[in-house]
Tab-separated table of C-alpha atoms in Angstrom:
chain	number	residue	atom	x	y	z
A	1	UNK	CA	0.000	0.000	0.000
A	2	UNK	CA	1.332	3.312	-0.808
A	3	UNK	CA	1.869	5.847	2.057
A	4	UNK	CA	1.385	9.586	1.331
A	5	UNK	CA	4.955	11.205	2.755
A	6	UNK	CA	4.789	13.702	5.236
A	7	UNK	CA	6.237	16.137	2.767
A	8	UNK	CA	3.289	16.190	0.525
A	9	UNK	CA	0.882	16.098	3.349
A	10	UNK	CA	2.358	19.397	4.622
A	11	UNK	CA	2.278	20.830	0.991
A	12	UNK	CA	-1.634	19.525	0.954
A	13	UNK	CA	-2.105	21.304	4.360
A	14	UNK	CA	-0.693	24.650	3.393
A	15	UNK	CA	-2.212	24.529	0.322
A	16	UNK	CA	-5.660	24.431	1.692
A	17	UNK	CA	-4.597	27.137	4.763
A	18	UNK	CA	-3.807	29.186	2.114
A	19	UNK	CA	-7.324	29.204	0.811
A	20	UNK	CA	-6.767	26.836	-2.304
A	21	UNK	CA	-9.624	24.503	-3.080
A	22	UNK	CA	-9.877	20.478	-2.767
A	23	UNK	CA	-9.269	20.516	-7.058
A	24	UNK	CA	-6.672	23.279	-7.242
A	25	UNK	CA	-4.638	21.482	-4.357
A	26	UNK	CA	-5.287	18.235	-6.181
A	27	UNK	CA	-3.427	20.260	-9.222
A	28	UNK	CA	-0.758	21.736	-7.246
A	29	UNK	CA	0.106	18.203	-5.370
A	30	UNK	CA	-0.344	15.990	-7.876
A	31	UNK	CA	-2.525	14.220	-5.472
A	32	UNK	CA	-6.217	12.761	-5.661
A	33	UNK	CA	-8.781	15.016	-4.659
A	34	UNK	CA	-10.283	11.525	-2.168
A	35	UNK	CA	-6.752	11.489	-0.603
A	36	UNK	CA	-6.569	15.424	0.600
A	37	UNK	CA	-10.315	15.244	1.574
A	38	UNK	CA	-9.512	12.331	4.040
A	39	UNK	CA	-6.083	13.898	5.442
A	40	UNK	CA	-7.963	17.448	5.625
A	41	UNK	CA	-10.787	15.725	7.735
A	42	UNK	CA	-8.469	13.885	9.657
A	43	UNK	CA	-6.214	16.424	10.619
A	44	UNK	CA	-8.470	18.767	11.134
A	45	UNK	CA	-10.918	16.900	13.504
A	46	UNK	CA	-7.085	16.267	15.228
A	47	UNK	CA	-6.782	20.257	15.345
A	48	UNK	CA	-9.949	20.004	16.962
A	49	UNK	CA	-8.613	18.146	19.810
A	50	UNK	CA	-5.399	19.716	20.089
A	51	UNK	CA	-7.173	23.074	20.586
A	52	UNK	CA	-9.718	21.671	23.143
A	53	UNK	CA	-6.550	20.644	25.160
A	54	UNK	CA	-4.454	23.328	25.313
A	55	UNK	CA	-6.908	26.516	25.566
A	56	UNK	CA	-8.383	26.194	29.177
A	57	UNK	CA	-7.687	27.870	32.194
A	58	UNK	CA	-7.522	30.760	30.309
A	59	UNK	CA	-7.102	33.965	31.481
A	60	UNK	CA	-8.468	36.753	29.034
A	61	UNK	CA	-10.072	40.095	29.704
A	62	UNK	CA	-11.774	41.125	26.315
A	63	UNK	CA	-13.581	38.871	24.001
A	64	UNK	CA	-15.655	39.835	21.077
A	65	UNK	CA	-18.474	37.149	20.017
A	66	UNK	CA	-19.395	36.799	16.677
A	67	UNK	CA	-21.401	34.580	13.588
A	68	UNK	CA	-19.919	34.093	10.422
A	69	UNK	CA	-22.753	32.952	7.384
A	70	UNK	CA	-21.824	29.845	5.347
A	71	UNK	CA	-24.128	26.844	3.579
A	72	UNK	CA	-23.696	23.406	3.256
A	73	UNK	CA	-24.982	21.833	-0.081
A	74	UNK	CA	-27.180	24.518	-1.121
A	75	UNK	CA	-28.905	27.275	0.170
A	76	UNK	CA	-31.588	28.018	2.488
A	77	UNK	CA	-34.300	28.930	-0.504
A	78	UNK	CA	-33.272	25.690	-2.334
A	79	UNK	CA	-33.720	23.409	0.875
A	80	UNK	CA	-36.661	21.014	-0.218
A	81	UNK	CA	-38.784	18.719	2.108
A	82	UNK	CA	-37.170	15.611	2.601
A	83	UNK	CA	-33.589	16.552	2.550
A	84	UNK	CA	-30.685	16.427	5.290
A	85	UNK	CA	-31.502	18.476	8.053
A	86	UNK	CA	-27.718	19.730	7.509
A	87	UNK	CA	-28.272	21.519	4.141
A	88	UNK	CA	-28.799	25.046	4.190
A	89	UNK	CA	-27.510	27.707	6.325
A	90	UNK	CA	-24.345	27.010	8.265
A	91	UNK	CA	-22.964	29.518	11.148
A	92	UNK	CA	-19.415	29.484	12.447
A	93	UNK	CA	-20.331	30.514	16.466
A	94	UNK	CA	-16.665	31.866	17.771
A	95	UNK	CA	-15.121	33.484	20.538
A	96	UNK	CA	-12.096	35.991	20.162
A	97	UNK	CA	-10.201	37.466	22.733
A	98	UNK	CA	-9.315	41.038	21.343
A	99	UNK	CA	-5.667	41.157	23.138
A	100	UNK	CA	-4.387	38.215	21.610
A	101	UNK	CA	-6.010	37.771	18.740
A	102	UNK	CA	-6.584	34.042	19.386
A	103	UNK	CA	-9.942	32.026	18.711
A	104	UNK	CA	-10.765	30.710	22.363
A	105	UNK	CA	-13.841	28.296	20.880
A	106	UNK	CA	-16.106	27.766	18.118
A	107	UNK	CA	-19.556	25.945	17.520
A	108	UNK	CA	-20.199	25.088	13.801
A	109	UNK	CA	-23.731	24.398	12.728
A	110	UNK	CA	-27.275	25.992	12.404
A	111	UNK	CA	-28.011	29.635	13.870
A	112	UNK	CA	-30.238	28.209	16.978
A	113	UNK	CA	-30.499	28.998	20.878
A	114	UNK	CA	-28.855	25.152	21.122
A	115	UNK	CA	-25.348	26.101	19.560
A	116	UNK	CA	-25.432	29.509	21.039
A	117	UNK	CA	-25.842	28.307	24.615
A	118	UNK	CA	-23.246	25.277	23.690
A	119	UNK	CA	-20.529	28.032	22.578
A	120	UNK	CA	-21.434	30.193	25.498
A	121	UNK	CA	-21.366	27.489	28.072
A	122	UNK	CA	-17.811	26.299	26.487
A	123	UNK	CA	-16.282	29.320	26.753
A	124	UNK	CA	-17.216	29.951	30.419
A	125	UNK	CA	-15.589	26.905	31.707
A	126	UNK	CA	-12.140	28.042	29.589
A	127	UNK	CA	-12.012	31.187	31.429
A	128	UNK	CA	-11.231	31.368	35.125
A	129	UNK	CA	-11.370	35.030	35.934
A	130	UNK	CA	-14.335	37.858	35.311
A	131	UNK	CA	-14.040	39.306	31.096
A	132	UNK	CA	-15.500	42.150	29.385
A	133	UNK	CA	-17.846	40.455	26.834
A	134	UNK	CA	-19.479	42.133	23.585
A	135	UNK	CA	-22.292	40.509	21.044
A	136	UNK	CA	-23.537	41.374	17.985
A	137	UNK	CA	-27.582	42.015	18.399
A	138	UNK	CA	-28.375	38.326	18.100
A	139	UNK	CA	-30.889	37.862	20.455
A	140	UNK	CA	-29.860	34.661	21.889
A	141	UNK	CA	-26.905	35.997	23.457
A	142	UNK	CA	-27.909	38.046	27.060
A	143	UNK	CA	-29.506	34.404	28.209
A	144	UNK	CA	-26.683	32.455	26.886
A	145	UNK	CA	-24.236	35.032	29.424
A	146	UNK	CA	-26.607	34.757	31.904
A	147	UNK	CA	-27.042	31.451	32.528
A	148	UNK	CA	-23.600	30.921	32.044
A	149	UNK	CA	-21.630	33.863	34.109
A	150	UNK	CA	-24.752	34.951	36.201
A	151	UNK	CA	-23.545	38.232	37.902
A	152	UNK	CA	-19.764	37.621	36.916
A	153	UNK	CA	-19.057	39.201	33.322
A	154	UNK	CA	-19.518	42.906	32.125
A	155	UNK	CA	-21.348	42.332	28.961
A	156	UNK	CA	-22.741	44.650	25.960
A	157	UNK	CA	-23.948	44.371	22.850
A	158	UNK	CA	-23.747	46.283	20.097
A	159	UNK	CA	-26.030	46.541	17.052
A	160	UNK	CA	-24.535	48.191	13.502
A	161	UNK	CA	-26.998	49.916	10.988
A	162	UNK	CA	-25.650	50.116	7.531
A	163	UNK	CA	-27.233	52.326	4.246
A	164	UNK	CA	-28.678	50.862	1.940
A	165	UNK	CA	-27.049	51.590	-1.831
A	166	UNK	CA	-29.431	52.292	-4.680
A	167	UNK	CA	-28.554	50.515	-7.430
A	168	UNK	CA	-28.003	46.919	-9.498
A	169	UNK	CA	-24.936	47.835	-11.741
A	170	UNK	CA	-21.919	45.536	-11.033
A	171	UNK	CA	-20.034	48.648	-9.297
A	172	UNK	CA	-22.933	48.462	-6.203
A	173	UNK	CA	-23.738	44.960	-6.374
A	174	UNK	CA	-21.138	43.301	-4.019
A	175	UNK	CA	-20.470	46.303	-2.378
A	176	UNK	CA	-20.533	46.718	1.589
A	177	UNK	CA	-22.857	48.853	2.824
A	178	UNK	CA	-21.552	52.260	4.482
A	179	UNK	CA	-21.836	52.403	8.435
A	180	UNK	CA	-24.945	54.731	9.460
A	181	UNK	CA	-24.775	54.940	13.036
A	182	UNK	CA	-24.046	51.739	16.201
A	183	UNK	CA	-26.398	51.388	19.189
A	184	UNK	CA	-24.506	49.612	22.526
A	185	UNK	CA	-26.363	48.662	24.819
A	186	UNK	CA	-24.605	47.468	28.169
A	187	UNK	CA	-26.628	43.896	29.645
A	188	UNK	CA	-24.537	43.304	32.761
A	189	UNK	CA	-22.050	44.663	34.469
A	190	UNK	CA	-19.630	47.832	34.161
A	191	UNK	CA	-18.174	47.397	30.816
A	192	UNK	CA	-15.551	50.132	29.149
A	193	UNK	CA	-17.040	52.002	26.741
A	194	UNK	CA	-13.909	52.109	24.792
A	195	UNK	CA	-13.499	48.389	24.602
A	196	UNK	CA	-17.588	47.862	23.040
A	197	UNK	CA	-16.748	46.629	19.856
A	198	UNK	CA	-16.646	43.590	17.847
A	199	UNK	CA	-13.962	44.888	15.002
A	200	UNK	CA	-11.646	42.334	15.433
A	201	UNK	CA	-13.795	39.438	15.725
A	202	UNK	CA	-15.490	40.541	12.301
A	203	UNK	CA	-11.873	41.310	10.925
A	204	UNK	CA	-11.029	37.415	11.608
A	205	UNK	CA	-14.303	36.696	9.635
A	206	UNK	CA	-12.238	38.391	6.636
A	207	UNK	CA	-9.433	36.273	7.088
A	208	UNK	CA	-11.387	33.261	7.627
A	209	UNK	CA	-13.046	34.058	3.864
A	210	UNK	CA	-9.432	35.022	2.405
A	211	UNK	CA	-8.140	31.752	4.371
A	212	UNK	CA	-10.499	29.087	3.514
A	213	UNK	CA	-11.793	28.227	-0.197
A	214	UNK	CA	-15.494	26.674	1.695
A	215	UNK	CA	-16.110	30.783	2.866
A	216	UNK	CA	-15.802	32.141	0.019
A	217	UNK	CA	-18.712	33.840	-1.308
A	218	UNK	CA	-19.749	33.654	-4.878
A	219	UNK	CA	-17.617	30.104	-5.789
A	220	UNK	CA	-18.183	26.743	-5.747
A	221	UNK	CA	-16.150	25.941	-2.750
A	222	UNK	CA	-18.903	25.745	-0.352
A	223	UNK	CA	-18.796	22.171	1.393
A	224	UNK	CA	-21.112	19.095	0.713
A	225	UNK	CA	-20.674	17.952	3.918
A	226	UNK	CA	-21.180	19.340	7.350
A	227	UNK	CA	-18.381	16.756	8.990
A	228	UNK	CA	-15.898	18.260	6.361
A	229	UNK	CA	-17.164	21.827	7.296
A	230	UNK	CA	-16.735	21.159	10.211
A	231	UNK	CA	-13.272	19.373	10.129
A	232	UNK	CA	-12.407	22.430	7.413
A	233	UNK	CA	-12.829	24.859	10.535
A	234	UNK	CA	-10.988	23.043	12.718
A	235	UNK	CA	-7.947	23.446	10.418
A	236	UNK	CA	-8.119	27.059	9.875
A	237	UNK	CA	-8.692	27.793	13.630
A	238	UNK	CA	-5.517	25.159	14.121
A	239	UNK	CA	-3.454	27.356	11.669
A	240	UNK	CA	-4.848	30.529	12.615
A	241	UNK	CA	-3.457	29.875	16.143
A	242	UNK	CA	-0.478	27.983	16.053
A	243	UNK	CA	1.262	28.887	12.699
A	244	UNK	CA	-0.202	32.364	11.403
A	245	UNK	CA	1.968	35.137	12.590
A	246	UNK	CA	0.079	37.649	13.416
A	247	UNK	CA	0.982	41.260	11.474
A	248	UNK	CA	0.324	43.428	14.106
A	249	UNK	CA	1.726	40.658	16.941
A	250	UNK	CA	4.596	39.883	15.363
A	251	UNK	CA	3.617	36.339	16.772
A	252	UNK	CA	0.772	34.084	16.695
A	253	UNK	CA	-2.442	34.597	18.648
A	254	UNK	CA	-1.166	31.380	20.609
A	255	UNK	CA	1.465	33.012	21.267
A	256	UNK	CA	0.393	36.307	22.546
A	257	UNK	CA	-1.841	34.292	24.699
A	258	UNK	CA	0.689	32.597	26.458
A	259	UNK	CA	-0.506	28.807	25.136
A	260	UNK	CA	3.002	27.933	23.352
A	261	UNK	CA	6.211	29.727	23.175
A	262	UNK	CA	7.231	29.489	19.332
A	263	UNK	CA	5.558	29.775	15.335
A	264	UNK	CA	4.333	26.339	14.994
A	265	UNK	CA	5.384	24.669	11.413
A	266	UNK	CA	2.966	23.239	9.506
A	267	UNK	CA	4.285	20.038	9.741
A	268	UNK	CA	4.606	20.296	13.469
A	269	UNK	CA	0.894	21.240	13.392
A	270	UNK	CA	0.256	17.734	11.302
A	271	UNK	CA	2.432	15.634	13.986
A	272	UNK	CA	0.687	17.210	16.792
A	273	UNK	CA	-2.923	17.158	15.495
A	274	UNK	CA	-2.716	13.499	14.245
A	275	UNK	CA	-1.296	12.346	17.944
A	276	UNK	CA	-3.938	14.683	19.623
A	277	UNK	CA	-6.089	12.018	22.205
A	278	UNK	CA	-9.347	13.535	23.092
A	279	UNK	CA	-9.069	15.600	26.008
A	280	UNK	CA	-10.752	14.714	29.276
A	281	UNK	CA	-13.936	16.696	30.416
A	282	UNK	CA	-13.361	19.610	32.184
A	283	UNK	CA	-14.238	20.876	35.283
A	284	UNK	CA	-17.332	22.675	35.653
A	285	UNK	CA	-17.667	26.046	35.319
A	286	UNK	CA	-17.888	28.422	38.375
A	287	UNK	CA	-20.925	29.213	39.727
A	288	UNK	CA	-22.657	32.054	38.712
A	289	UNK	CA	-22.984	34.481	41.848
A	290	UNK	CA	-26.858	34.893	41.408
A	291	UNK	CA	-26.717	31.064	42.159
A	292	UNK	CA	-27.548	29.779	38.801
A	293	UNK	CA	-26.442	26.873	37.680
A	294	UNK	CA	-23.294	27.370	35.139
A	295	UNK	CA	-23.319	23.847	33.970
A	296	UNK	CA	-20.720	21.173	32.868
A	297	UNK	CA	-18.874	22.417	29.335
A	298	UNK	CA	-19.338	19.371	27.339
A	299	UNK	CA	-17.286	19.060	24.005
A	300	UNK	CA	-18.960	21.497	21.928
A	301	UNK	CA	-16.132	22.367	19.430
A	302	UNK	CA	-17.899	21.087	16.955
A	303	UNK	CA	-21.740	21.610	17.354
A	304	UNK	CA	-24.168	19.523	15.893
A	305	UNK	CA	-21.569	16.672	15.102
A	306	UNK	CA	-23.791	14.389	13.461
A	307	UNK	CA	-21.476	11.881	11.621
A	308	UNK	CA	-18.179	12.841	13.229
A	309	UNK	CA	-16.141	9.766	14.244
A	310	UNK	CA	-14.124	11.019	17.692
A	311	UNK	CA	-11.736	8.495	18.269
A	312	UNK	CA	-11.071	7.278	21.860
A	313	UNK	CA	-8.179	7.468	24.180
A	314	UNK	CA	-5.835	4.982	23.256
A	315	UNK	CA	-6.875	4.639	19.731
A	316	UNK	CA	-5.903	7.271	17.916
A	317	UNK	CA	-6.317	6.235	14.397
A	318	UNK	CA	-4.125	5.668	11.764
A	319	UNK	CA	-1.450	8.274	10.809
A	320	UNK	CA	-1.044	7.081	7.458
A	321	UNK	CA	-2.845	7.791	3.957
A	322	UNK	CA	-3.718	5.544	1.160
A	323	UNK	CA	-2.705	7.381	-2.054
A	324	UNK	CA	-5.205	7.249	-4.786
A	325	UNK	CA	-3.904	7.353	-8.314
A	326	UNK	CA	-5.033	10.516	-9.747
A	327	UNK	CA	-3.658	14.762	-10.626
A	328	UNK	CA	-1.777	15.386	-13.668
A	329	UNK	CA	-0.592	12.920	-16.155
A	330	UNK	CA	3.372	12.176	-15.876
């Protein structure tokens, strides 16, 4: 059986960091396009568990909460009766902490009270000490904190109104829409009015677009599959983290929050992720001071996982690929 070498599955990895799609990697490696979906899944469902092991007890003071629109087969208006309940609209839930840059957690899967409760709940057993938090005006969120951090979080939300451009001509079109005016609105606590703002989390949402072939809009990259969404997610937020040096850092958000101490390679981020057991539970959250119940984190990394395979401790799973015969003709 042939073995893909680690050399070409770092060239596959980087390749589709770097926002290339499954066929253009397939041209640039020489590889089949069944080969670099399995070793993208695979390594990023391990980037998935390398991240849920190393970012907890975390101690962060601003994070910015955000949504980020994809679709998995089709979209929402061409969802008939009958099909999976996994086609259509497809949200990428994340946390960012604003100092470092870094993506805390994320929840992948349909824009519900479940997944925004899940990501909410997740993140509150990360952190041990008392954040700012800000929200877009999804109106989910000020239960979600609640329940979650009770009394102990300073938490706002704020709500941007954009103009609307007359026009259909190509030069309007895909234009954004020009800022009108933002409305915060401070939930609990004694946030900084300075630090209301969720700029950076929606500048990540740029480089998760620029970064990632399945956000792009207007393209047939979308994904077929929410497991390989999901997996696909994994991978940026992996890369994003470990190996991306930041420009305004000068290190990686993993870095500049204190998680590693050097620029992860890529193929350091393969090694790791395919070696990655599944990390144990952890502890409950703290108690909210109202009294309510915070609740146990449970592995929400990946939302509604619905055909994921998680591997148990002990059996990690092969780190090895069958090469399919396939790419460009020698």
């Amino acid at each position: 059986m042939n073995i893909l070498p680690r050399e070409k599955q770092t060239a596959i990895v980087a390749a589709l960091t770097e926002g290339c799609s499954i066929r253009t990697t397939e041209r640039l490696t020489d590889t089949h396009r069944d080969t670099i979906m399995r070793l993208g899944v695979q390594v990023g469902e391990g980037c998935r568990r390398l991240m849920d092991g190393m970012l907890r007890n975390l101690n962060v003071n601003l994070i910015e909460l955000d949504e980020q629109w994809a679709f998995i087969q089709k979209k929402a208006k061409r969802v008939r009766p009958g099909d999976p309940k996994e086609y259509g609209d497809c949200y990428l839930f994340l946390a960012l902490d604003a100092t470092s840059k870094a993506v805390l957690t994320f929840v992948v899967g349909k824009r519900s009270a479940e997944n925004t409760h899940a990501i909410v709940r997740d993140l509150r057993a990360r952190v041990v000490n008392r954040p700012q938090i800000t929200s877009d005006g999804w109106p989910v969120y000020p239960d979600a904190i609640e329940q979650a951090f009770g009394a102990d979080v300073d938490f706002a939300t704020i709500v941007k109104n954009y103009a609307v451009t007359a026009g259909n001509e190509a030069a309007v079109r895909y234009s954004p829409g020009s800022i009108r005016s933002t409305e915060t609105t401070v939930v609990r606590g004694n946030p900084d009015p300075a630090k209301i703002s969720t700029s950076y989390v929606e500048r990540f949402n740029l480089t998760t677009r620029m970064q990632s072939r399945r956000f792009t809009r207007l393209s047939n990259g979308f994904s077929r599959k929410l497991v390989n969404h999901q997996a696909a997610v994994a991978l940026h937020v992996g890369h994003y983290n470990l190996c991306r040096v930041h420009e305004t850092l000068r290190c990686t958000p993993a870095m500049a929050l204190g998680v590693t101490d050097h620029v992860w390679s890529i193929g350091e981020l393969i090694e790791a992720a395919l070696r990655a057991p599944v990390a144990p539970p952890m502890a409950p959250a703290p108690k909210p001071k109202r009294g309510m119940s915070a609740g146990r984190a449970k592995d929400t990394w990946g939302g509604d996982r619905s055909g994921v395979v998680v591997r148990k401790p002990g059996n990690p799973g092969p780190s090895r690929f069958r090469i399919i015969k396939g790419g460009r003709a020698k």
